Coordinates of N, CA and C in Angstrom, one line a residue:
X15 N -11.0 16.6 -8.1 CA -10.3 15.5 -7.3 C -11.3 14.3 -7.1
X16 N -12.3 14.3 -6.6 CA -13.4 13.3 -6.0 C -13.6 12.5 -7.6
X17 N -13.7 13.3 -8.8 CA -14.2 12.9 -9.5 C -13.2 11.9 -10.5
X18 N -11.9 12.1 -9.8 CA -10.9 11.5 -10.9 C -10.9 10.3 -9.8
X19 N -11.2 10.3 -8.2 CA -10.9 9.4 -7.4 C -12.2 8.1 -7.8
X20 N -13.4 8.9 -8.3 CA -14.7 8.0 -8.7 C -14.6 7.2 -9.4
X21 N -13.5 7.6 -10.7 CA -13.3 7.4 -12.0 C -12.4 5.8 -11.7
X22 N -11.3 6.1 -10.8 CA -10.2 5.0 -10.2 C -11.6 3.6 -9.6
X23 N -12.2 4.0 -9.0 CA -13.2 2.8 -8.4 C -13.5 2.5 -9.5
X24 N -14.6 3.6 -10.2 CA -15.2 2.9 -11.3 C -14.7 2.1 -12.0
X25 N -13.4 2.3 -12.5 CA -13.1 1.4 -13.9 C -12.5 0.1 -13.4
X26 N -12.1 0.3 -12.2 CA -12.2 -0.9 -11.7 C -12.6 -1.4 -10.4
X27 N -14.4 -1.6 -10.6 CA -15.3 -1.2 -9.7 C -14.9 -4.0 -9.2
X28 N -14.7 -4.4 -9.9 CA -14.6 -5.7 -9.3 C -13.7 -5.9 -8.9
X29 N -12.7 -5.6 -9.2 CA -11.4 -5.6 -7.9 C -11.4 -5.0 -6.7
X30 N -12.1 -3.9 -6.5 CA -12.3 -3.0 -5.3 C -13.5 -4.1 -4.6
X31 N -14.2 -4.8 -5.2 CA -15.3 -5.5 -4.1 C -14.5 -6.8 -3.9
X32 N -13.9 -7.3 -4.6 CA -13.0 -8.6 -4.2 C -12.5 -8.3 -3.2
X33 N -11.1 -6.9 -3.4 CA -10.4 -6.4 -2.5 C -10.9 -6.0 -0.9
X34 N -12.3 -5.7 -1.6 CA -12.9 -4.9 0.1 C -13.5 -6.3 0.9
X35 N -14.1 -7.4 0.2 CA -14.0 -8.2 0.9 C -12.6 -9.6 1.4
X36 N -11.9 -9.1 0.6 CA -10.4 -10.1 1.4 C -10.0 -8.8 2.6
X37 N -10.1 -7.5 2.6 CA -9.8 -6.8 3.7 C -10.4 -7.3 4.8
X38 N -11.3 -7.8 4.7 CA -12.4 -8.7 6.1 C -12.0 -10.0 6.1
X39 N -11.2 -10.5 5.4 CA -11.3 -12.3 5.4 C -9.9 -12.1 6.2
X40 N -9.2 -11.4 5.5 CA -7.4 -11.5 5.7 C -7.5 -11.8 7.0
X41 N -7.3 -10.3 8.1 CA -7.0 -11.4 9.6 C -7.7 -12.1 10.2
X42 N -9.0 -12.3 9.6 CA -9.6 -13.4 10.3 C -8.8 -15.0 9.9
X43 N -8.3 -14.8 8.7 CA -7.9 -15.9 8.1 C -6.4 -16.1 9.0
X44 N -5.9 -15.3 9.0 CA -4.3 -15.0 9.7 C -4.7 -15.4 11.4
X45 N -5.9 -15.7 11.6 CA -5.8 -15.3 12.9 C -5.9 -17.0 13.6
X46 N -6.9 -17.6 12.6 CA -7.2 -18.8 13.0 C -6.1 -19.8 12.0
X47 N -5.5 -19.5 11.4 CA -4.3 -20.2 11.1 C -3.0 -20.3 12.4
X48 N -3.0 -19.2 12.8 CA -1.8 -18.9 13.7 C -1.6 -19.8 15.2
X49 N -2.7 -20.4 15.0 CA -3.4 -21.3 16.6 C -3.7 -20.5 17.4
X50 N -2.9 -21.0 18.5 CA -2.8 -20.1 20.3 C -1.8 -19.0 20.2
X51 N -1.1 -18.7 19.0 CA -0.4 -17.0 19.5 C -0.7 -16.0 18.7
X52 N -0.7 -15.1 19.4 CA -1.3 -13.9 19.6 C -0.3 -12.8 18.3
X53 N -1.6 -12.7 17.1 CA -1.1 -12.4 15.7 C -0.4 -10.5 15.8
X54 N 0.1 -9.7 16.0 CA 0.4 -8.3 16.1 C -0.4 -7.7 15.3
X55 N -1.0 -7.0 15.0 CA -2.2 -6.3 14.5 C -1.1 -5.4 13.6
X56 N -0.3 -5.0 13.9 CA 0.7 -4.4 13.0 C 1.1 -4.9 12.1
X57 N 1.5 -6.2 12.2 CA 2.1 -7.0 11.1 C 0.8 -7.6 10.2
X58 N -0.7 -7.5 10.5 CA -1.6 -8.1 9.8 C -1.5 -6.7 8.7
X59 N -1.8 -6.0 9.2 CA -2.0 -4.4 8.9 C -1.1 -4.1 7.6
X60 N 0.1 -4.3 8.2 CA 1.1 -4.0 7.1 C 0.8 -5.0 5.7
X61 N 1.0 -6.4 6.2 CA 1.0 -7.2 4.9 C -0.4 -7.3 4.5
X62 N -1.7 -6.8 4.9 CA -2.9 -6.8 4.4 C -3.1 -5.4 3.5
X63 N -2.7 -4.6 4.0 CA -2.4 -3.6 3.2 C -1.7 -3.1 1.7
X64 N -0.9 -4.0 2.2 CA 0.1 -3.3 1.1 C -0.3 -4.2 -0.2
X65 N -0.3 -5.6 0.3 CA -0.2 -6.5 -0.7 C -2.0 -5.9 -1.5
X66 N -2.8 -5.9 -0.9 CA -4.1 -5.6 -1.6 C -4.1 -4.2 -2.3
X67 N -3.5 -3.4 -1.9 CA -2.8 -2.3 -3.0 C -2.6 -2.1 -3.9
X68 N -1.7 -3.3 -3.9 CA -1.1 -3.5 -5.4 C -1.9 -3.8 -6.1
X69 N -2.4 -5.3 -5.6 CA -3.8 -5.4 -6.4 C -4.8 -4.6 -7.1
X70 N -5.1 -3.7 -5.8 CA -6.3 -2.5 -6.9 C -5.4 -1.4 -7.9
X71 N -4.6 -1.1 -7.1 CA -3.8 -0.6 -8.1 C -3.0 -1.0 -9.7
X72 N -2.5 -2.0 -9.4 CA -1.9 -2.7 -11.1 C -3.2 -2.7 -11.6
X73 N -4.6 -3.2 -11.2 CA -6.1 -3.2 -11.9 C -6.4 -2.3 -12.5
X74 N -6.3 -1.0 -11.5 CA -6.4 0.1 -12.4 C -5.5 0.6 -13.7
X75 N -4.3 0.4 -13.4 CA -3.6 0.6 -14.3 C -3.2 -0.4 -15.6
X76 N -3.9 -1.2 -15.0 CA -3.6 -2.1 -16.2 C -5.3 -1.7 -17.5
X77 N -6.4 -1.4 -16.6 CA -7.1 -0.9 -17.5 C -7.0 0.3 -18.1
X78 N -6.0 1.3 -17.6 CA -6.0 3.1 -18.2 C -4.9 2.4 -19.1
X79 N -4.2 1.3 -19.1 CA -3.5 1.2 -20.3 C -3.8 0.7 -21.6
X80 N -5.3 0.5 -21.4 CA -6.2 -0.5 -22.6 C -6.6 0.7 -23.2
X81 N -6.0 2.5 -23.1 CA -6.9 4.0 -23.1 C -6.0 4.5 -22.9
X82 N -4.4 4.8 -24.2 CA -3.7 5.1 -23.7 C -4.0 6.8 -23.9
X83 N -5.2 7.2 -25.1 CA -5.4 8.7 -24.7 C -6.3 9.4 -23.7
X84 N -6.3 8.5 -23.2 CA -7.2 8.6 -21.9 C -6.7 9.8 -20.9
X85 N -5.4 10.0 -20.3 CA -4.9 10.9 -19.6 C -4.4 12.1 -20.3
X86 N -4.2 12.1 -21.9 CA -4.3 13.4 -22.3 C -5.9 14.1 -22.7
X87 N -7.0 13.3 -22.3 CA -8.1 13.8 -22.2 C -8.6 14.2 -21.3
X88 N -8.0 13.8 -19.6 CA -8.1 14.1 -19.0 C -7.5 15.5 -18.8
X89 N -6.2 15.8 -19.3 CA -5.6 17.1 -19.1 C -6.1 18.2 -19.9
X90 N -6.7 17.6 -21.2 CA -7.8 18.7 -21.9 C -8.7 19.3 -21.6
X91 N -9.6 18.7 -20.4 CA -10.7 18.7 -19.8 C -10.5 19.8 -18.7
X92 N -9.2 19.9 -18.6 CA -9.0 20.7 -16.9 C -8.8 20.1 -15.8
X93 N -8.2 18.6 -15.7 CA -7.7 18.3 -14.4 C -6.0 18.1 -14.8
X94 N -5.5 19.1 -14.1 CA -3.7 19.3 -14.2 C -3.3 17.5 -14.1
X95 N -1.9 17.9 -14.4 CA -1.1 16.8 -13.9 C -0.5 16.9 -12.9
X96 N -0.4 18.0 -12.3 CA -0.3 17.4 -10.9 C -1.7 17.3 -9.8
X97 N -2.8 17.1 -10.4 CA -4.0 16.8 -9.7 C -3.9 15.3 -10.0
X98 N -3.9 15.0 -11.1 CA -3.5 13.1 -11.5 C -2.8 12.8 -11.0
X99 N -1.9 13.1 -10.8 CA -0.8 12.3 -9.6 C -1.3 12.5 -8.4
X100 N -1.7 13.5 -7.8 CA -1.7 13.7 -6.6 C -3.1 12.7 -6.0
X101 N -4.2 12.9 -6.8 CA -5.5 12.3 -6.4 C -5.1 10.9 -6.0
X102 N -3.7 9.8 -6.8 CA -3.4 8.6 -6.9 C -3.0 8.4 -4.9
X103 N -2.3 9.6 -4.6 CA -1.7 9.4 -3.1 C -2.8 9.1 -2.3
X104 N -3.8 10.1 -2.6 CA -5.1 10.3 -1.9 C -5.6 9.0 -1.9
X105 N -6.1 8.6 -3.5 CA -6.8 7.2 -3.0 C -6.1 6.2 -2.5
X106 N -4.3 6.1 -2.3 CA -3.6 4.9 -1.7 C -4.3 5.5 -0.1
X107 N -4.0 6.6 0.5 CA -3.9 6.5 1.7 C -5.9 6.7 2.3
X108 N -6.4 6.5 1.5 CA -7.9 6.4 2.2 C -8.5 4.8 2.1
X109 N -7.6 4.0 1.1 CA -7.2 2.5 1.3 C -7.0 2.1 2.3
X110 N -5.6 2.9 2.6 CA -4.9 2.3 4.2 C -6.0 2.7 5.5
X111 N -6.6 3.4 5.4 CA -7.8 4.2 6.2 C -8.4 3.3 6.5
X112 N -9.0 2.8 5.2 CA -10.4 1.7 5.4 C -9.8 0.5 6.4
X113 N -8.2 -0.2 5.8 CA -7.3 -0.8 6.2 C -7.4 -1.3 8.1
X114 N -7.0 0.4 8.1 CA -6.2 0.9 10.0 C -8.5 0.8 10.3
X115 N -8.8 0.9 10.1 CA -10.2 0.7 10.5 C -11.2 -0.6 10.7
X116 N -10.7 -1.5 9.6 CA -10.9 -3.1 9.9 C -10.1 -3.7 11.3
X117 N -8.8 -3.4 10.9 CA -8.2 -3.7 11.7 C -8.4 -4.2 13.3
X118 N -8.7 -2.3 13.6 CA -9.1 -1.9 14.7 C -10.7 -2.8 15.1
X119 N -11.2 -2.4 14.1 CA -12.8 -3.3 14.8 C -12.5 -4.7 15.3
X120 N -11.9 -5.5 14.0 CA -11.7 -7.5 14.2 C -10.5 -7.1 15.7
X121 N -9.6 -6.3 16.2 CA -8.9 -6.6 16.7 C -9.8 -6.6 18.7
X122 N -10.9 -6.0 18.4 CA -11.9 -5.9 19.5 C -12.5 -6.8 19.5
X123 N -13.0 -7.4 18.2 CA -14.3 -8.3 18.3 C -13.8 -9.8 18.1
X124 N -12.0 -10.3 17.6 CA -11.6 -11.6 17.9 C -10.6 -11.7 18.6
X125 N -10.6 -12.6 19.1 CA -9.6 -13.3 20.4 C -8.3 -13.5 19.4
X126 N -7.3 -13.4 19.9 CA -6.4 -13.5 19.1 C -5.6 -12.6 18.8
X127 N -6.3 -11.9 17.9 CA -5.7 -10.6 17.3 C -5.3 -9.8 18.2
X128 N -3.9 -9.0 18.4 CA -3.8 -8.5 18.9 C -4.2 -6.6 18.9
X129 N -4.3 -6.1 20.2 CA -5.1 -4.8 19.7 C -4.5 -3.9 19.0
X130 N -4.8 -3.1 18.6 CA -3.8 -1.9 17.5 C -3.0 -0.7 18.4
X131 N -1.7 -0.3 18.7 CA -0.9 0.0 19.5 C -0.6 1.4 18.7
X132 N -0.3 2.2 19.2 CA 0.6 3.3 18.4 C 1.8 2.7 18.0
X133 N 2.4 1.9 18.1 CA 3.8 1.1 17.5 C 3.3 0.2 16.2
X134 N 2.5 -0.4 16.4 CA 2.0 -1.2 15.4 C 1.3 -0.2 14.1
X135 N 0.4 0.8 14.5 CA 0.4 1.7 13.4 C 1.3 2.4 12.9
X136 N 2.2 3.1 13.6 CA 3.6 3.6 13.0 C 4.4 2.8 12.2
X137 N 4.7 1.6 12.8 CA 5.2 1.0 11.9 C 4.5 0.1 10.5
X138 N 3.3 0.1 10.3 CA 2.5 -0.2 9.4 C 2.5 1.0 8.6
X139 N 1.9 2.5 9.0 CA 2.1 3.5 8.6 C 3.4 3.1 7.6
X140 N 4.8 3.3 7.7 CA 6.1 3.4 7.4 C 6.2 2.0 6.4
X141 N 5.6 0.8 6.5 CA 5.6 -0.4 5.6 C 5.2 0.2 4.4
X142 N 4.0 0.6 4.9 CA 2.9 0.7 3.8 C 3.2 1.9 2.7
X143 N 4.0 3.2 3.6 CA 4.2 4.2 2.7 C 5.4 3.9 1.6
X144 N 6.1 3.2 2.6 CA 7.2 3.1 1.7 C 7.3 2.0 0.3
X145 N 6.5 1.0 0.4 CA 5.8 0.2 -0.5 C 5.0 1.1 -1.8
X146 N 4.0 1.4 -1.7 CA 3.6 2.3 -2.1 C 3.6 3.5 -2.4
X147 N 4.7 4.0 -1.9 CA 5.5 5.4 -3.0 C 6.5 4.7 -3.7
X148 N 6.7 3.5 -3.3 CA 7.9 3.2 -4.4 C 7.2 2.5 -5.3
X149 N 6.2 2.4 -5.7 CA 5.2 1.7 -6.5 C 4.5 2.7 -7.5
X150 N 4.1 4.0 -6.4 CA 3.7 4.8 -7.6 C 4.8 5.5 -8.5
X151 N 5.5 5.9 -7.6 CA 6.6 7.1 -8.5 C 7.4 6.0 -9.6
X152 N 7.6 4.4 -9.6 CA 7.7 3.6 -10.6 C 6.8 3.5 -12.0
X153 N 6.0 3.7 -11.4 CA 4.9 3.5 -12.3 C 5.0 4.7 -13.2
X154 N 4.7 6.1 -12.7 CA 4.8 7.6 -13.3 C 6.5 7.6 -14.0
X155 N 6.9 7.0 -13.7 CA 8.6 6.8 -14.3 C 8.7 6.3 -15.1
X156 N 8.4 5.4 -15.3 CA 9.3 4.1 -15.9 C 7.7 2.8 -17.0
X157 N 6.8 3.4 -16.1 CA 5.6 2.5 -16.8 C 5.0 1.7 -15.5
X158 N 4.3 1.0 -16.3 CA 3.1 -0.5 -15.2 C 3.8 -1.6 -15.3
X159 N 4.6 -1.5 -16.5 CA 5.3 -2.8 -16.3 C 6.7 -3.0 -15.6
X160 N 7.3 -2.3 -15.6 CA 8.0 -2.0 -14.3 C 7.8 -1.9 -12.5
X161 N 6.4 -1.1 -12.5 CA 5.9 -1.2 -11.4 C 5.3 -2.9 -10.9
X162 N 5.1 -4.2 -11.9 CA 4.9 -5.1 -11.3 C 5.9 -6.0 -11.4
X163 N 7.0 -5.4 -11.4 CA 7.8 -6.5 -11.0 C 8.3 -6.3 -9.3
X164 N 7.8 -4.9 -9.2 CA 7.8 -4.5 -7.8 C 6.9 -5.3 -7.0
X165 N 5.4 -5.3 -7.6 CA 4.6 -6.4 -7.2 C 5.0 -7.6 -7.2
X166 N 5.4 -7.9 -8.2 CA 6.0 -9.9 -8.1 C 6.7 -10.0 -6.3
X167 N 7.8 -9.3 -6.5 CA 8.8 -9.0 -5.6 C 8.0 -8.8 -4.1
X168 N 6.7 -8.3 -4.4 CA 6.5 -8.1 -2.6 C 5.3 -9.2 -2.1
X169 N 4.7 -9.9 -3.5 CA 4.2 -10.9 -2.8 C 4.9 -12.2 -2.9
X170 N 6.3 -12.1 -4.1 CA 6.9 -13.4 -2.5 C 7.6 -13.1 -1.1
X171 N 8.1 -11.7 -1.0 CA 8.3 -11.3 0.2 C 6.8 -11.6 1.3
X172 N 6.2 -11.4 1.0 CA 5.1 -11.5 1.8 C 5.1 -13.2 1.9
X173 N 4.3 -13.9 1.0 CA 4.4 -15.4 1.0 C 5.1 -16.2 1.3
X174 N 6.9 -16.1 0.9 CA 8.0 -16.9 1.1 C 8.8 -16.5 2.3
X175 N 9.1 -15.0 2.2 CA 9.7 -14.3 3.3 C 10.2 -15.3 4.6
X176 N 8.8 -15.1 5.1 CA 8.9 -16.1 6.9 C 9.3 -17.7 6.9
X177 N 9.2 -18.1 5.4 CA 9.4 -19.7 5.1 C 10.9 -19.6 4.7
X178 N 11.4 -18.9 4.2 CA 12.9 -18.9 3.5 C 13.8 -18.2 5.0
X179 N 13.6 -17.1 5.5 CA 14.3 -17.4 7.3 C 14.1 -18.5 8.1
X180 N 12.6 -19.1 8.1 CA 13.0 -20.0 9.4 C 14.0 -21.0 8.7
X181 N 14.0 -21.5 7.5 CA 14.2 -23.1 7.0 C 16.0 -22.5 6.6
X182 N 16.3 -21.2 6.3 CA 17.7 -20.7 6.5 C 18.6 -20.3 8.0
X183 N 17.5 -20.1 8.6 CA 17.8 -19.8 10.2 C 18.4 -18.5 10.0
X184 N 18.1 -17.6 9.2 CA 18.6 -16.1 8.9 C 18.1 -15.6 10.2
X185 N 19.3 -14.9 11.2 CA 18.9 -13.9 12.4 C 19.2 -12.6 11.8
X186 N 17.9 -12.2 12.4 CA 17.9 -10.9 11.8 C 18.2 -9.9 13.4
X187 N 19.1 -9.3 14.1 CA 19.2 -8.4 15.0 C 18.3 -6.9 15.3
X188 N 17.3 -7.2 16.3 CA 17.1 -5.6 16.4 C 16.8 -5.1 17.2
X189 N 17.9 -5.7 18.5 CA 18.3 -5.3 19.8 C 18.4 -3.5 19.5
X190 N 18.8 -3.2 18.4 CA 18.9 -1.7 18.3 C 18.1 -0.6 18.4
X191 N 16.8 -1.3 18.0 CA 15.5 -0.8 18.1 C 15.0 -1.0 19.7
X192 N 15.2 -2.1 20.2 CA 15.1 -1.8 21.7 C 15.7 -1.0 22.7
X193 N 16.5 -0.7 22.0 CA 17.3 0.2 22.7 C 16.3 2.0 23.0
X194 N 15.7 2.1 21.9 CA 15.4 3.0 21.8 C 13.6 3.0 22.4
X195 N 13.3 4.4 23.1 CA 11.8 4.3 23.8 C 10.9 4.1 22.7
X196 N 9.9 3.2 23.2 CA 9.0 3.1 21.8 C 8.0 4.2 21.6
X197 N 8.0 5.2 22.5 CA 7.3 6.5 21.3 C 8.0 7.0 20.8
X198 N 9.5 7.1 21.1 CA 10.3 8.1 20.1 C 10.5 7.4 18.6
X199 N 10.5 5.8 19.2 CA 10.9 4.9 17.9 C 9.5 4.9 16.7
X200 N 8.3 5.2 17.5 CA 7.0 5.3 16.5 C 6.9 6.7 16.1
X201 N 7.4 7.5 16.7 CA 7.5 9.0 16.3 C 8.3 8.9 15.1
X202 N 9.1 8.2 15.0 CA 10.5 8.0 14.1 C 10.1 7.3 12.5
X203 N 9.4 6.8 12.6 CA 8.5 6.0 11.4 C 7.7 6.9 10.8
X204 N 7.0 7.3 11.7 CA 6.2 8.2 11.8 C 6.9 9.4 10.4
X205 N 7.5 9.9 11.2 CA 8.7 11.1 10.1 C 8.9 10.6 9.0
X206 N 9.5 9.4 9.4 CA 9.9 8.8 7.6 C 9.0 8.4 7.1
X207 N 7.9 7.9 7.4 CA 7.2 7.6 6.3 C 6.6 9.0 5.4
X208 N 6.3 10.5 6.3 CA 6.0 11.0 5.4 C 7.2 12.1 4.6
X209 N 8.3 11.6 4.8 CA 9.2 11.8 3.7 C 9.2 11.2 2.8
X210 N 9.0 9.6 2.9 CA 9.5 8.5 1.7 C 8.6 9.3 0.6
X211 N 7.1 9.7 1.3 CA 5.8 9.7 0.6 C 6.1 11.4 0.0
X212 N 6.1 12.2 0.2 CA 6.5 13.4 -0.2 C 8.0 13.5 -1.4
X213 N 9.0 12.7 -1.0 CA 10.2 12.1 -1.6 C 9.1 11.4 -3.1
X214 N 8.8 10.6 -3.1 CA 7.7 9.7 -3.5 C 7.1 10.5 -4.5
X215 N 6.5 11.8 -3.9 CA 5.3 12.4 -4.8 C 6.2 13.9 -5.5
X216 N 7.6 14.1 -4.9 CA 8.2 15.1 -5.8 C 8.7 14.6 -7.1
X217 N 8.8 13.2 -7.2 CA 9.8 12.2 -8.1 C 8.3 12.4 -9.2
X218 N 7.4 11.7 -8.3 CA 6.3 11.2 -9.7 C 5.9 12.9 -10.2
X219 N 5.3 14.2 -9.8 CA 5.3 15.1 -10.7 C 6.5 15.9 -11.7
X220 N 7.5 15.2 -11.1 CA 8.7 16.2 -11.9 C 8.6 15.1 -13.5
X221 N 8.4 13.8 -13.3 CA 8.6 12.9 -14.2 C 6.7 13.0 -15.1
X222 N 5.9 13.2 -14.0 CA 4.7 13.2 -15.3 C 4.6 14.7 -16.0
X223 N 4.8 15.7 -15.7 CA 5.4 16.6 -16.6 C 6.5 16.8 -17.6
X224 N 6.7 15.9 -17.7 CA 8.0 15.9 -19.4 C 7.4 14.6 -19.9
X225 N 6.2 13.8 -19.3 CA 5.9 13.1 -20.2 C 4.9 13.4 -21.5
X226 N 5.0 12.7 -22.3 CA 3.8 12.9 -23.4 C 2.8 12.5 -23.7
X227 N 1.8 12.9 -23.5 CA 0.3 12.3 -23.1 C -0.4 12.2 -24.6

């Protein structure tokens, strides 16, 4: 496991250092753009996350595709296919780790940022899982090139998103969520995200087993 996770840095050892330093720039950047209000550390969290994700991830994958016998020599070797798949969840969620841990420090050490709440990680938790299981099990499906159109798709949601409601005046209602106590509502995210992600990781082994390596 460690060794196929080594292998993911390695090969694409300059995107992981680009990536690891925009994980420190992002909310500082988000923070002093925003003026005098106070950014939710959840919402940095989520779109700093996910979106750099993709990034290290399509990198990777776009290089194991330059080596397409690359994964049936991995399975010659003795690491299963469902250890390749599964090692990929591992490295998304020890991303989001490093993630939920910047976070938390800049949200101590700058004014601004708001602190990190059990609501704001549940619901980043639940962004982020569900982005990224729907990213991997695409990918194990269907290919890389399929999987970035998923990418296209969430960075102009991310970029255009907040510019295309305000300038449409789209109201979005979620009186309904207040209605509800906010631990049960973060407990609630909570659940689903690790279904989407389990949902997520039964799809990608049933499909990299009938593939042909």
């Amino acid at each position: 496991m460690l060794a196929l996770i080594k292998k993911d840095i390695l090969i694409a050892k300059k995107m992981w250092l680009v990536v690891m330093l925009l994980t420190l720039l992002i909310p500082l950047f988000i923070r002093f753009t925003g003026g005098d209000i106070a950014i939710p550390s959840g919402v940095v969290l989520s779109m700093m996350s996910i979106l750099l994700s993709m990034m290290i991830f399509t990198s990777i994958d776009q290089e194991e595709d330059k080596y397409p016998k690359a994964k049936a020599l991995l399975t010659t070797v003795g690491y299963s296919r469902k250890l390749q798949i599964l090692h990929r969840y591992i490295l998304m969620a020890i991303f989001f780790l490093f993630c939920i841990l910047v976070i938390f420090v800049e949200s101590l050490l700058v004014t601004g940022l708001a602190p990190v709440t059990f609501m704001d990680l549940s619901l980043a938790v639940f962004a982020f899982a569900f982005v990224s299981s729907l990213y991997l099990a695409l990918t194990t499906t269907l290919g890389t090139r399929a999987s970035q159109y998923l990418v296209m798709l969430v960075i102009f949601a991310i970029s255009m998103g907040p510019v295309l409601i305000s300038k449409f005046e789209i109201k979005i209602d979620l009186s309904f969520f207040q209605r509800i106590h906010p631990a049960l509502l973060a407990t609630g995210f909570l659940i689903a995200a690790v279904f989407v992600v389990s949902l997520s990781l039964i799809i990608s082994l049933a499909a990299y087993r009938k593939k042909d390596l």
